[in-house]
Amino acid sequence: MEMDKLVSLCKRRGFLFQSSEIYGGLNGFWDYGPLGVELKRNIKEAWWRDMVTGHDDIEAPPGAPEAYEMCGLDCTIIMHPQVWKVSGHYDLFVDKMVDCTESKKRYRYDQVPGRWVEAKGQKVFVTTLAEANHEQEIEARALKFFNLRAKDAADLAWQGGLVSLAKIDPAEYVKALAPEAKALGTLTAPRDFNLMFKTIVGALGTEEDAAFLRPETAQGIFVNFKNVLDSSRVRVPFGIAQMGKSFRNEITPRNFTFRSREFEQMEIEFFCHPSSSLQWYQYWRDRRFRWYTDMGLSGERLQLREHHQEELSHYSRGTADIEYAFPFLPAGEYGELEGIAHRGDFDLRSHMEGKLDPNSKPELKVELGEDGKPKWKGSGKDLTYRDDITNERYTPHVIEPSAGADRATLAFLCEAYHEDQAPDDKGEMQTRVVMKLHPRIAPIKAAVFPLVKKDGMPEVAQKIYRELKKRWNVFYDEKGAVGRRYRRQDEAGTPYCITVDGQTLQDQTVTVRDRDTLKQWRVKVEEVTAELAGRLS
Ligand code: GAP
């Protein structure tokens, strides 16, 4: 599937629009249109239902060490600034960026791929920003730089494969051809760039009033751990879920909504006893992977990638990413949909004692400032847990399945896009664009049409529409040829179309059409709700 086709369908049919488009748009910000908002809401509601409200607190689900409880939170986007100092975001939530003095553009250095090439006695690192066909783009730029024609491509002596700028020693940048530059050596040395958006709280507007838009929803859960324990009867093991907006000032937002500056997360912090934390990690990793396949992502494009030991912080006993082969990525590459991390007691201890140094070994120690005192002070509140049966007191370990609602929505859209051949009103085969969305997340569950706008058909169709509307988001359409109406619903991903025709007036039956198989069958008018309920469940 070509990404351009999906992007154009999303705009044409109202799934996604560029934010503030009439003013030229704002890079890294996206709006969901009438169909997109329903799709994303359905995805978030499915997650909340499956992880929180629909979770059985009494029986252990398959693969879980024991039964556990789940509850939810909805915290503010702006929190006490100390939260981000203690969590490490203030010091460490940085990307390395480089500036180009010629183009005046700024890049995240690990997202600039390039290749070493030699010609005419000169060695150059040629880079590109192309999202696909990197190698071709780099060759075209190298030919241009060395003033060679395409037929002289053999004069280019390539040295090694594609590597990111992050792997190049900054001392060698003098030999780098930046992505949008004509001259060599225009890149500055890499610098840290904090991704948190800063804002000012209150009317004084001084630096002391600076606060941050949250870059993740997780911290709201950690700082409310004690409130949840004190106000509900949950016992460890239990999980707290939260979904909501997060903000990151990404240096290079790109790939449609994949890397945005404002996005929504769906996060769980699961608190458990240290001795069973590895089993819980394995349970959540598999449980979350299954959720995506249950919702219609195919096993072929989805993978669970366990991080290597050397990628882990030493306090973590495992991290895995659920990744999807998005069509905008080069063949064989995957983009992260969700990370599942074993975080040990890092977060709760940091909020008790002060920012811990993630590299301190073997025990995590509070990071000290130049004065020998904690660099960033914790809350000083007791966030340990006392088991009222065993009387043991300990700091629970945390397993964190952290998903992105926008990335999930994008993956479901990519997976759903299909083109096939279907007959039009005259029986001629035409290319049909159909969004094969899982019925649970489809924005519209069914469309109701009168075949023609006369002979009492609209009245019967409207009655069915009103009946169905009591339970689902359904759509009524009486305008234009019925074939065209079917096509519009195929593009919207509507699983079923119900048509009132001449026969309805004689035997009170309607046709039901299946979006994917194109099969049609007749159902009694009074049984349409039950038919749909059976198929949508
Ligand atoms: N609390 C852990 C955490 O935030 P993360 O891997 O940085 O971990 C979790 O983010 C998820 O949030 C990612 O897997 C992704 O789905 C989503 N996400 C992160 N940055 C994003 C961005 N710039 N645009 C869209 N989604 C993003």
mmCIF file with all atom_site columns, C-alpha atoms in Angstrom, residues 42-125:
data_model
loop_
_atom_site.group_PDB
_atom_site.id
_atom_site.type_symbol
_atom_site.label_atom_id
_atom_site.label_alt_id
_atom_site.label_comp_id
_atom_site.label_asym_id
_atom_site.label_entity_id
_atom_site.label_seq_id
_atom_site.pdbx_PDB_ins_code
_atom_site.Cartn_x
_atom_site.Cartn_y
_atom_site.Cartn_z
_atom_site.occupancy
_atom_site.B_iso_or_equiv
_atom_site.pdbx_formal_charge
_atom_site.auth_seq_id
_atom_site.auth_comp_id
_atom_site.auth_asym_id
_atom_site.auth_atom_id
_atom_site.pdbx_PDB_model_num
ATOM 1  C CA . ASN A 1 42  ? -13.488 3.548   19.555 1.00 0.00 ? 42  ASN A CA 1
ATOM 2  C CA . ILE A 1 43  ? -9.838  2.498   19.881 1.00 0.00 ? 43  ILE A CA 1
ATOM 3  C CA . LYS A 1 44  ? -9.460  4.302   23.214 1.00 0.00 ? 44  LYS A CA 1
ATOM 4  C CA . GLU A 1 45  ? -12.777 2.935   24.481 1.00 0.00 ? 45  GLU A CA 1
ATOM 5  C CA . ALA A 1 46  ? -11.797 -0.609  23.442 1.00 0.00 ? 46  ALA A CA 1
ATOM 6  C CA . TRP A 1 47  ? -8.510  -0.225  25.343 1.00 0.00 ? 47  TRP A CA 1
ATOM 7  C CA . TRP A 1 48  ? -10.241 1.161   28.461 1.00 0.00 ? 48  TRP A CA 1
ATOM 8  C CA . ARG A 1 49  ? -12.935 -1.509  28.350 1.00 0.00 ? 49  ARG A CA 1
ATOM 9  C CA . ASP A 1 50  ? -10.500 -4.392  27.774 1.00 0.00 ? 50  ASP A CA 1
ATOM 10 C CA . MET A 1 51  ? -7.864  -3.209  30.275 1.00 0.00 ? 51  MET A CA 1
ATOM 11 C CA . VAL A 1 52  ? -9.969  -1.519  32.989 1.00 0.00 ? 52  VAL A CA 1
ATOM 12 C CA . THR A 1 53  ? -13.775 -1.688  33.211 1.00 0.00 ? 53  THR A CA 1
ATOM 13 C CA . GLY A 1 54  ? -14.147 -5.081  31.525 1.00 0.00 ? 54  GLY A CA 1
ATOM 14 C CA . HIS A 1 55  ? -11.282 -6.640  33.488 1.00 0.00 ? 55  HIS A CA 1
ATOM 15 C CA . ASP A 1 56  ? -12.259 -9.490  35.828 1.00 0.00 ? 56  ASP A CA 1
ATOM 16 C CA . ASP A 1 57  ? -10.737 -8.603  39.225 1.00 0.00 ? 57  ASP A CA 1
ATOM 17 C CA . ILE A 1 58  ? -11.603 -11.980 40.720 1.00 0.00 ? 58  ILE A CA 1
ATOM 18 C CA . GLU A 1 59  ? -10.133 -14.616 38.411 1.00 0.00 ? 59  GLU A CA 1
ATOM 19 C CA . ALA A 1 60  ? -6.563  -14.814 37.073 1.00 0.00 ? 60  ALA A CA 1
ATOM 20 C CA . PRO A 1 61  ? -6.613  -14.357 33.293 1.00 0.00 ? 61  PRO A CA 1
ATOM 21 C CA . PRO A 1 62  ? -4.636  -16.870 31.169 1.00 0.00 ? 62  PRO A CA 1
ATOM 22 C CA . GLY A 1 63  ? -0.894  -16.323 31.632 1.00 0.00 ? 63  GLY A CA 1
ATOM 23 C CA . ALA A 1 64  ? -1.235  -14.124 34.760 1.00 0.00 ? 64  ALA A CA 1
ATOM 24 C CA . PRO A 1 65  ? 0.450   -15.317 37.995 1.00 0.00 ? 65  PRO A CA 1
ATOM 25 C CA . GLU A 1 66  ? -2.727  -14.486 39.956 1.00 0.00 ? 66  GLU A CA 1
ATOM 26 C CA . ALA A 1 67  ? -5.925  -12.390 39.884 1.00 0.00 ? 67  ALA A CA 1
ATOM 27 C CA . TYR A 1 68  ? -5.351  -8.635  39.941 1.00 0.00 ? 68  TYR A CA 1
ATOM 28 C CA . GLU A 1 69  ? -7.354  -5.415  40.129 1.00 0.00 ? 69  GLU A CA 1
ATOM 29 C CA . MET A 1 70  ? -7.444  -2.515  37.691 1.00 0.00 ? 70  MET A CA 1
ATOM 30 C CA . CYS A 1 71  ? -8.600  1.081   38.140 1.00 0.00 ? 71  CYS A CA 1
ATOM 31 C CA . GLY A 1 72  ? -8.222  4.370   36.303 1.00 0.00 ? 72  GLY A CA 1
ATOM 32 C CA . LEU A 1 73  ? -7.106  7.978   36.785 1.00 0.00 ? 73  LEU A CA 1
ATOM 33 C CA . ASP A 1 74  ? -7.457  11.219  34.880 1.00 0.00 ? 74  ASP A CA 1
ATOM 34 C CA . CYS A 1 75  ? -4.680  13.626  35.925 1.00 0.00 ? 75  CYS A CA 1
ATOM 35 C CA . THR A 1 76  ? -3.834  17.150  34.839 1.00 0.00 ? 76  THR A CA 1
ATOM 36 C CA . ILE A 1 77  ? -1.576  17.925  31.910 1.00 0.00 ? 77  ILE A CA 1
ATOM 37 C CA . ILE A 1 78  ? 0.365   20.521  33.908 1.00 0.00 ? 78  ILE A CA 1
ATOM 38 C CA . MET A 1 79  ? 1.787   19.126  37.132 1.00 0.00 ? 79  MET A CA 1
ATOM 39 C CA . HIS A 1 80  ? 4.133   20.412  39.845 1.00 0.00 ? 80  HIS A CA 1
ATOM 40 C CA . PRO A 1 81  ? 7.495   21.156  38.119 1.00 0.00 ? 81  PRO A CA 1
ATOM 41 C CA . GLN A 1 82  ? 9.284   19.018  40.720 1.00 0.00 ? 82  GLN A CA 1
ATOM 42 C CA . VAL A 1 83  ? 7.606   15.938  39.197 1.00 0.00 ? 83  VAL A CA 1
ATOM 43 C CA . TRP A 1 84  ? 9.698   16.298  36.030 1.00 0.00 ? 84  TRP A CA 1
ATOM 44 C CA . LYS A 1 85  ? 12.906  17.057  37.929 1.00 0.00 ? 85  LYS A CA 1
ATOM 45 C CA . VAL A 1 86  ? 12.517  13.935  40.042 1.00 0.00 ? 86  VAL A CA 1
ATOM 46 C CA . SER A 1 87  ? 11.400  11.731  37.136 1.00 0.00 ? 87  SER A CA 1
ATOM 47 C CA . GLY A 1 88  ? 14.525  12.636  35.177 1.00 0.00 ? 88  GLY A CA 1
ATOM 48 C CA . HIS A 1 89  ? 12.693  14.367  32.328 1.00 0.00 ? 89  HIS A CA 1
ATOM 49 C CA . TYR A 1 90  ? 14.113  17.772  33.244 1.00 0.00 ? 90  TYR A CA 1
ATOM 50 C CA . ASP A 1 91  ? 17.728  16.562  32.951 1.00 0.00 ? 91  ASP A CA 1
ATOM 51 C CA . LEU A 1 92  ? 17.511  13.600  30.625 1.00 0.00 ? 92  LEU A CA 1
ATOM 52 C CA . PHE A 1 93  ? 14.515  13.892  28.291 1.00 0.00 ? 93  PHE A CA 1
ATOM 53 C CA . VAL A 1 94  ? 16.641  15.189  25.469 1.00 0.00 ? 94  VAL A CA 1
ATOM 54 C CA . ASP A 1 95  ? 17.328  14.417  21.851 1.00 0.00 ? 95  ASP A CA 1
ATOM 55 C CA . LYS A 1 96  ? 20.604  15.351  20.203 1.00 0.00 ? 96  LYS A CA 1
ATOM 56 C CA . MET A 1 97  ? 20.155  17.877  17.441 1.00 0.00 ? 97  MET A CA 1
ATOM 57 C CA . VAL A 1 98  ? 22.404  19.397  14.807 1.00 0.00 ? 98  VAL A CA 1
ATOM 58 C CA . ASP A 1 99  ? 21.876  22.664  12.922 1.00 0.00 ? 99  ASP A CA 1
ATOM 59 C CA . CYS A 1 100 ? 22.751  23.293  9.296  1.00 0.00 ? 100 CYS A CA 1
ATOM 60 C CA . THR A 1 101 ? 24.349  26.730  8.903  1.00 0.00 ? 101 THR A CA 1
ATOM 61 C CA . GLU A 1 102 ? 23.505  26.777  5.171  1.00 0.00 ? 102 GLU A CA 1
ATOM 62 C CA . SER A 1 103 ? 19.831  25.698  5.099  1.00 0.00 ? 103 SER A CA 1
ATOM 63 C CA . LYS A 1 104 ? 19.113  26.968  8.655  1.00 0.00 ? 104 LYS A CA 1
ATOM 64 C CA . LYS A 1 105 ? 17.341  23.640  9.271  1.00 0.00 ? 105 LYS A CA 1
ATOM 65 C CA . ARG A 1 106 ? 17.583  21.630  12.473 1.00 0.00 ? 106 ARG A CA 1
ATOM 66 C CA . TYR A 1 107 ? 17.719  17.810  12.549 1.00 0.00 ? 107 TYR A CA 1
ATOM 67 C CA . ARG A 1 108 ? 17.618  15.036  15.111 1.00 0.00 ? 108 ARG A CA 1
ATOM 68 C CA . TYR A 1 109 ? 21.021  13.507  14.404 1.00 0.00 ? 109 TYR A CA 1
ATOM 69 C CA . ASP A 1 110 ? 19.898  9.890   14.793 1.00 0.00 ? 110 ASP A CA 1
ATOM 70 C CA . GLN A 1 111 ? 17.286  10.485  12.090 1.00 0.00 ? 111 GLN A CA 1
ATOM 71 C CA . VAL A 1 112 ? 19.676  11.611  9.379  1.00 0.00 ? 112 VAL A CA 1
ATOM 72 C CA . PRO A 1 113 ? 20.854  8.577   7.401  1.00 0.00 ? 113 PRO A CA 1
ATOM 73 C CA . GLY A 1 114 ? 23.884  8.758   5.154  1.00 0.00 ? 114 GLY A CA 1
ATOM 74 C CA . ARG A 1 115 ? 26.704  6.849   3.407  1.00 0.00 ? 115 ARG A CA 1
ATOM 75 C CA . TRP A 1 116 ? 30.411  7.396   2.902  1.00 0.00 ? 116 TRP A CA 1
ATOM 76 C CA . VAL A 1 117 ? 31.408  7.679   -0.728 1.00 0.00 ? 117 VAL A CA 1
ATOM 77 C CA . GLU A 1 118 ? 34.648  8.531   -2.518 1.00 0.00 ? 118 GLU A CA 1
ATOM 78 C CA . ALA A 1 119 ? 35.074  10.061  -5.977 1.00 0.00 ? 119 ALA A CA 1
ATOM 79 C CA . LYS A 1 120 ? 37.584  12.341  -7.669 1.00 0.00 ? 120 LYS A CA 1
ATOM 80 C CA . GLY A 1 121 ? 39.963  11.761  -4.735 1.00 0.00 ? 121 GLY A CA 1
ATOM 81 C CA . GLN A 1 122 ? 37.526  13.173  -2.137 1.00 0.00 ? 122 GLN A CA 1
ATOM 82 C CA . LYS A 1 123 ? 35.668  11.272  0.606  1.00 0.00 ? 123 LYS A CA 1
ATOM 83 C CA . VAL A 1 124 ? 32.238  12.597  1.594  1.00 0.00 ? 124 VAL A CA 1
ATOM 84 C CA . PHE A 1 125 ? 29.435  11.506  3.961  1.00 0.00 ? 125 PHE A CA 1
#
